[in-house]
Amino acid sequence: MDQYNKSGLALQKNLLNLRRQRDRLKAEGKHKEAERLARDIARIEAVIAALPAQAKPPTLQ
């Protein structure tokens, strides 16, 4: 179960890093790249939201 929580934390950290990268790209004026990354982030978040509660690590928000 500990590995399960570690995986959830790693996913959350990766999503945070992707959001930061998206924001950095926007600030640099690279809007197409930022929008592509935003779509990828949204797709990942949609998959997580669609998971049944039993499949979500408690660390995911």
mmCIF file of N, CA, C and O in Angstrom:
data_model
loop_
_atom_site.group_PDB
_atom_site.id
_atom_site.type_symbol
_atom_site.label_atom_id
_atom_site.label_comp_id
_atom_site.label_asym_id
_atom_site.label_seq_id
_atom_site.Cartn_x
_atom_site.Cartn_y
_atom_site.Cartn_z
ATOM 1 N N MET A 1 0.825 -1.199 0.000
ATOM 2 C CA MET A 1 0.000 0.000 0.000
ATOM 3 C C MET A 1 0.867 1.260 0.000
ATOM 4 O O MET A 1 0.470 2.271 -0.554
ATOM 5 N N ASP A 2 2.046 1.180 0.609
ATOM 6 C CA ASP A 2 2.926 2.342 0.652
ATOM 7 C C ASP A 2 3.344 2.747 -0.764
ATOM 8 O O ASP A 2 3.397 3.928 -1.078
ATOM 9 N N GLN A 3 3.626 1.769 -1.606
ATOM 10 C CA GLN A 3 4.003 2.061 -2.986
ATOM 11 C C GLN A 3 2.842 2.750 -3.718
ATOM 12 O O GLN A 3 3.048 3.636 -4.544
ATOM 13 N N TYR A 4 1.635 2.361 -3.389
ATOM 14 C CA TYR A 4 0.436 2.951 -3.974
ATOM 15 C C TYR A 4 0.376 4.443 -3.647
ATOM 16 O O TYR A 4 0.121 5.270 -4.525
ATOM 17 N N ASN A 5 0.626 4.800 -2.392
ATOM 18 C CA ASN A 5 0.623 6.208 -1.988
ATOM 19 C C ASN A 5 1.782 6.965 -2.607
ATOM 20 O O ASN A 5 1.634 8.118 -2.995
ATOM 21 N N LYS A 6 2.947 6.322 -2.705
ATOM 22 C CA LYS A 6 4.097 6.971 -3.339
ATOM 23 C C LYS A 6 3.805 7.287 -4.802
ATOM 24 O O LYS A 6 4.174 8.339 -5.300
ATOM 25 N N SER A 7 3.123 6.362 -5.475
ATOM 26 C CA SER A 7 2.773 6.593 -6.876
ATOM 27 C C SER A 7 1.809 7.768 -7.004
ATOM 28 O O SER A 7 1.924 8.583 -7.915
ATOM 29 N N GLY A 8 0.849 7.849 -6.084
ATOM 30 C CA GLY A 8 -0.097 8.968 -6.094
ATOM 31 C C GLY A 8 0.601 10.291 -5.871
ATOM 32 O O GLY A 8 0.307 11.287 -6.537
ATOM 33 N N LEU A 9 1.542 10.311 -4.929
ATOM 34 C CA LEU A 9 2.296 11.539 -4.668
ATOM 35 C C LEU A 9 3.157 11.921 -5.870
ATOM 36 O O LEU A 9 3.269 13.096 -6.213
ATOM 37 N N ALA A 10 3.761 10.926 -6.511
ATOM 38 C CA ALA A 10 4.594 11.207 -7.686
ATOM 39 C C ALA A 10 3.747 11.770 -8.823
ATOM 40 O O ALA A 10 4.162 12.715 -9.499
ATOM 41 N N LEU A 11 2.562 11.223 -9.017
ATOM 42 C CA LEU A 11 1.669 11.738 -10.058
ATOM 43 C C LEU A 11 1.265 13.175 -9.763
ATOM 44 O O LEU A 11 1.269 14.033 -10.644
ATOM 45 N N GLN A 12 0.945 13.448 -8.508
ATOM 46 C CA GLN A 12 0.559 14.799 -8.116
ATOM 47 C C GLN A 12 1.715 15.773 -8.345
ATOM 48 O O GLN A 12 1.522 16.884 -8.848
ATOM 49 N N LYS A 13 2.932 15.354 -8.008
ATOM 50 C CA LYS A 13 4.105 16.209 -8.210
ATOM 51 C C LYS A 13 4.353 16.460 -9.701
ATOM 52 O O LYS A 13 4.663 17.578 -10.109
ATOM 53 N N ASN A 14 4.191 15.416 -10.520
ATOM 54 C CA ASN A 14 4.375 15.582 -11.964
ATOM 55 C C ASN A 14 3.345 16.531 -12.553
ATOM 56 O O ASN A 14 3.674 17.357 -13.413
ATOM 57 N N LEU A 15 2.101 16.426 -12.104
ATOM 58 C CA LEU A 15 1.074 17.358 -12.592
ATOM 59 C C LEU A 15 1.407 18.790 -12.198
ATOM 60 O O LEU A 15 1.229 19.716 -12.991
ATOM 61 N N LEU A 16 1.891 18.972 -10.992
ATOM 62 C CA LEU A 16 2.288 20.308 -10.547
ATOM 63 C C LEU A 16 3.407 20.847 -11.421
ATOM 64 O O LEU A 16 3.373 22.006 -11.852
ATOM 65 N N ASN A 17 4.391 20.007 -11.729
ATOM 66 C CA ASN A 17 5.496 20.432 -12.596
ATOM 67 C C ASN A 17 5.002 20.772 -14.004
ATOM 68 O O ASN A 17 5.478 21.726 -14.615
ATOM 69 N N LEU A 18 4.049 19.998 -14.511
ATOM 70 C CA LEU A 18 3.489 20.290 -15.831
ATOM 71 C C LEU A 18 2.754 21.626 -15.831
ATOM 72 O O LEU A 18 2.864 22.403 -16.783
ATOM 73 N N ARG A 19 2.015 21.908 -14.765
ATOM 74 C CA ARG A 19 1.307 23.194 -14.670
ATOM 75 C C ARG A 19 2.294 24.352 -14.603
ATOM 76 O O ARG A 19 2.076 25.400 -15.230
ATOM 77 N N ARG A 20 3.376 24.165 -13.872
ATOM 78 C CA ARG A 20 4.401 25.210 -13.795
ATOM 79 C C ARG A 20 5.039 25.441 -15.154
ATOM 80 O O ARG A 20 5.284 26.581 -15.554
ATOM 81 N N GLN A 21 5.315 24.352 -15.869
ATOM 82 C CA GLN A 21 5.901 24.475 -17.203
ATOM 83 C C GLN A 21 4.934 25.180 -18.143
ATOM 84 O O GLN A 21 5.348 26.037 -18.939
ATOM 85 N N ARG A 22 3.648 24.844 -18.057
ATOM 86 C CA ARG A 22 2.630 25.513 -18.880
ATOM 87 C C ARG A 22 2.628 27.013 -18.602
ATOM 88 O O ARG A 22 2.620 27.831 -19.517
ATOM 89 N N ASP A 23 2.661 27.378 -17.326
ATOM 90 C CA ASP A 23 2.657 28.795 -16.958
ATOM 91 C C ASP A 23 3.919 29.507 -17.429
ATOM 92 O O ASP A 23 3.867 30.653 -17.865
ATOM 93 N N ARG A 24 5.051 28.825 -17.364
ATOM 94 C CA ARG A 24 6.303 29.406 -17.833
ATOM 95 C C ARG A 24 6.241 29.638 -19.339
ATOM 96 O O ARG A 24 6.657 30.690 -19.841
ATOM 97 N N LEU A 25 5.703 28.657 -20.072
ATOM 98 C CA LEU A 25 5.568 28.807 -21.518
ATOM 99 C C LEU A 25 4.668 29.989 -21.866
ATOM 100 O O LEU A 25 4.976 30.763 -22.786
ATOM 101 N N LYS A 26 3.568 30.148 -21.132
ATOM 102 C CA LYS A 26 2.676 31.295 -21.363
ATOM 103 C C LYS A 26 3.415 32.604 -21.132
ATOM 104 O O LYS A 26 3.293 33.544 -21.918
ATOM 105 N N ALA A 27 4.178 32.657 -20.052
ATOM 106 C CA ALA A 27 4.911 33.883 -19.717
ATOM 107 C C ALA A 27 5.958 34.212 -20.778
ATOM 108 O O ALA A 27 6.267 35.383 -21.010
ATOM 109 N N GLU A 28 6.503 33.185 -21.424
ATOM 110 C CA GLU A 28 7.505 33.386 -22.466
ATOM 111 C C GLU A 28 6.869 33.672 -23.827
ATOM 112 O O GLU A 28 7.577 33.855 -24.814
ATOM 113 N N GLY A 29 5.534 33.673 -23.863
ATOM 114 C CA GLY A 29 4.847 33.964 -25.115
ATOM 115 C C GLY A 29 4.712 32.764 -26.039
ATOM 116 O O GLY A 29 4.348 32.922 -27.210
ATOM 117 N N LYS A 30 4.992 31.598 -25.552
ATOM 118 C CA LYS A 30 4.887 30.370 -26.350
ATOM 119 C C LYS A 30 3.495 29.778 -26.144
ATOM 120 O O LYS A 30 3.309 28.736 -25.528
ATOM 121 N N HIS A 31 2.514 30.460 -26.704
ATOM 122 C CA HIS A 31 1.114 30.123 -26.428
ATOM 123 C C HIS A 31 0.684 28.791 -27.028
ATOM 124 O O HIS A 31 -0.099 28.070 -26.409
ATOM 125 N N LYS A 32 1.170 28.450 -28.210
ATOM 126 C CA LYS A 32 0.783 27.165 -28.812
ATOM 127 C C LYS A 32 1.277 25.997 -27.966
ATOM 128 O O LYS A 32 0.542 25.040 -27.724
ATOM 129 N N GLU A 33 2.524 26.076 -27.533
ATOM 130 C CA GLU A 33 3.076 25.011 -26.699
ATOM 131 C C GLU A 33 2.344 24.933 -25.364
ATOM 132 O O GLU A 33 2.072 23.847 -24.853
ATOM 133 N N ALA A 34 2.024 26.100 -24.799
ATOM 134 C CA ALA A 34 1.308 26.148 -23.524
ATOM 135 C C ALA A 34 -0.083 25.539 -23.658
ATOM 136 O O ALA A 34 -0.537 24.799 -22.774
ATOM 137 N N GLU A 35 -0.759 25.816 -24.768
ATOM 138 C CA GLU A 35 -2.092 25.253 -24.974
ATOM 139 C C GLU A 35 -2.039 23.745 -25.180
ATOM 140 O O GLU A 35 -2.909 23.020 -24.707
ATOM 141 N N ARG A 36 -1.030 23.269 -25.880
ATOM 142 C CA ARG A 36 -0.867 21.824 -26.069
ATOM 143 C C ARG A 36 -0.654 21.142 -24.726
ATOM 144 O O ARG A 36 -1.276 20.124 -24.415
ATOM 145 N N LEU A 37 0.191 21.737 -23.912
ATOM 146 C CA LEU A 37 0.449 21.182 -22.590
ATOM 147 C C LEU A 37 -0.800 21.250 -21.712
ATOM 148 O O LEU A 37 -1.088 20.312 -20.966
ATOM 149 N N ALA A 38 -1.564 22.317 -21.817
ATOM 150 C CA ALA A 38 -2.810 22.446 -21.058
ATOM 151 C C ALA A 38 -3.794 21.346 -21.442
ATOM 152 O O ALA A 38 -4.492 20.794 -20.579
ATOM 153 N N ARG A 39 -3.848 21.000 -22.730
ATOM 154 C CA ARG A 39 -4.732 19.904 -23.168
ATOM 155 C C ARG A 39 -4.273 18.571 -22.587
ATOM 156 O O ARG A 39 -5.086 17.755 -22.157
ATOM 157 N N ASP A 40 -2.963 18.354 -22.568
ATOM 158 C CA ASP A 40 -2.431 17.120 -21.990
ATOM 159 C C ASP A 40 -2.745 17.035 -20.496
ATOM 160 O O ASP A 40 -3.144 15.983 -19.993
ATOM 161 N N ILE A 41 -2.584 18.142 -19.801
ATOM 162 C CA ILE A 41 -2.885 18.189 -18.366
ATOM 163 C C ILE A 41 -4.360 17.904 -18.134
ATOM 164 O O ILE A 41 -4.723 17.114 -17.248
ATOM 165 N N ALA A 42 -5.212 18.516 -18.925
ATOM 166 C CA ALA A 42 -6.652 18.306 -18.781
ATOM 167 C C ALA A 42 -7.017 16.848 -19.032
ATOM 168 O O ALA A 42 -7.879 16.286 -18.340
ATOM 169 N N ARG A 43 -6.371 16.228 -19.996
ATOM 170 C CA ARG A 43 -6.640 14.821 -20.294
ATOM 171 C C ARG A 43 -6.237 13.935 -19.108
ATOM 172 O O ARG A 43 -6.977 13.027 -18.724
ATOM 173 N N ILE A 44 -5.081 14.189 -18.521
ATOM 174 C CA ILE A 44 -4.628 13.428 -17.354
ATOM 175 C C ILE A 44 -5.598 13.618 -16.193
ATOM 176 O O ILE A 44 -5.986 12.654 -15.523
ATOM 177 N N GLU A 45 -5.996 14.864 -15.956
ATOM 178 C CA GLU A 45 -6.928 15.145 -14.860
ATOM 179 C C GLU A 45 -8.281 14.488 -15.086
ATOM 180 O O GLU A 45 -8.911 14.020 -14.130
ATOM 181 N N ALA A 46 -8.732 14.407 -16.337
ATOM 182 C CA ALA A 46 -10.012 13.758 -16.638
ATOM 183 C C ALA A 46 -9.943 12.263 -16.346
ATOM 184 O O ALA A 46 -10.896 11.683 -15.818
ATOM 185 N N VAL A 47 -8.824 11.651 -16.675
ATOM 186 C CA VAL A 47 -8.657 10.222 -16.382
ATOM 187 C C VAL A 47 -8.681 9.989 -14.873
ATOM 188 O O VAL A 47 -9.349 9.074 -14.386
ATOM 189 N N ILE A 48 -7.989 10.835 -14.136
ATOM 190 C CA ILE A 48 -7.966 10.694 -12.679
ATOM 191 C C ILE A 48 -9.361 10.894 -12.102
ATOM 192 O O ILE A 48 -9.794 10.144 -11.227
ATOM 193 N N ALA A 49 -10.077 11.883 -12.593
ATOM 194 C CA ALA A 49 -11.426 12.163 -12.087
ATOM 195 C C ALA A 49 -12.386 11.014 -12.379
ATOM 196 O O ALA A 49 -13.320 10.775 -11.610
ATOM 197 N N ALA A 50 -12.149 10.289 -13.468
ATOM 198 C CA ALA A 50 -13.034 9.192 -13.845
ATOM 199 C C ALA A 50 -12.752 7.901 -13.075
ATOM 200 O O ALA A 50 -13.544 6.973 -13.147
ATOM 201 N N LEU A 51 -11.646 7.861 -12.357
ATOM 202 C CA LEU A 51 -11.328 6.656 -11.586
ATOM 203 C C LEU A 51 -12.335 6.456 -10.461
ATOM 204 O O LEU A 51 -12.769 7.427 -9.843
ATOM 205 N N PRO A 52 -12.681 5.210 -10.179
ATOM 206 C CA PRO A 52 -13.531 4.966 -9.011
ATOM 207 C C PRO A 52 -12.771 5.338 -7.740
ATOM 208 O O PRO A 52 -11.534 5.293 -7.704
ATOM 209 N N ALA A 53 -13.486 5.715 -6.725
ATOM 210 C CA ALA A 53 -12.868 6.163 -5.464
ATOM 211 C C ALA A 53 -11.903 5.133 -4.900
ATOM 212 O O ALA A 53 -10.863 5.480 -4.334
ATOM 213 N N GLN A 54 -12.206 3.851 -5.069
ATOM 214 C CA GLN A 54 -11.353 2.798 -4.536
ATOM 215 C C GLN A 54 -10.004 2.740 -5.253
ATOM 216 O O GLN A 54 -9.029 2.229 -4.707
ATOM 217 N N ALA A 55 -9.935 3.239 -6.462
ATOM 218 C CA ALA A 55 -8.711 3.185 -7.244
ATOM 219 C C ALA A 55 -7.829 4.407 -7.062
ATOM 220 O O ALA A 55 -6.683 4.414 -7.501
ATOM 221 N N LYS A 56 -8.353 5.447 -6.429
ATOM 222 C CA LYS A 56 -7.582 6.668 -6.249
ATOM 223 C C LYS A 56 -6.787 6.594 -4.944
ATOM 224 O O LYS A 56 -7.350 6.340 -3.890
ATOM 225 N N PRO A 57 -5.488 6.836 -5.016
ATOM 226 C CA PRO A 57 -4.729 6.943 -3.774
ATOM 227 C C PRO A 57 -5.241 8.124 -2.955
ATOM 228 O O PRO A 57 -5.634 9.149 -3.533
ATOM 229 N N PRO A 58 -5.257 8.024 -1.654
ATOM 230 C CA PRO A 58 -5.772 9.125 -0.824
ATOM 231 C C PRO A 58 -4.952 10.397 -0.961
ATOM 232 O O PRO A 58 -5.411 11.467 -0.599
ATOM 233 N N THR A 59 -3.755 10.297 -1.528
ATOM 234 C CA THR A 59 -2.914 11.476 -1.682
ATOM 235 C C THR A 59 -3.345 12.338 -2.851
ATOM 236 O O THR A 59 -2.980 13.499 -2.923
ATOM 237 N N LEU A 60 -4.120 11.782 -3.797
ATOM 238 C CA LEU A 60 -4.546 12.565 -4.959
ATOM 239 C C LEU A 60 -5.681 13.506 -4.574
ATOM 240 O O LEU A 60 -6.613 13.112 -3.895
ATOM 241 N N GLN A 61 -5.576 14.731 -5.070
ATOM 242 C CA GLN A 61 -6.614 15.718 -4.771
ATOM 243 C C GLN A 61 -7.273 16.163 -6.040
ATOM 244 O O GLN A 61 -6.714 16.216 -7.073
#
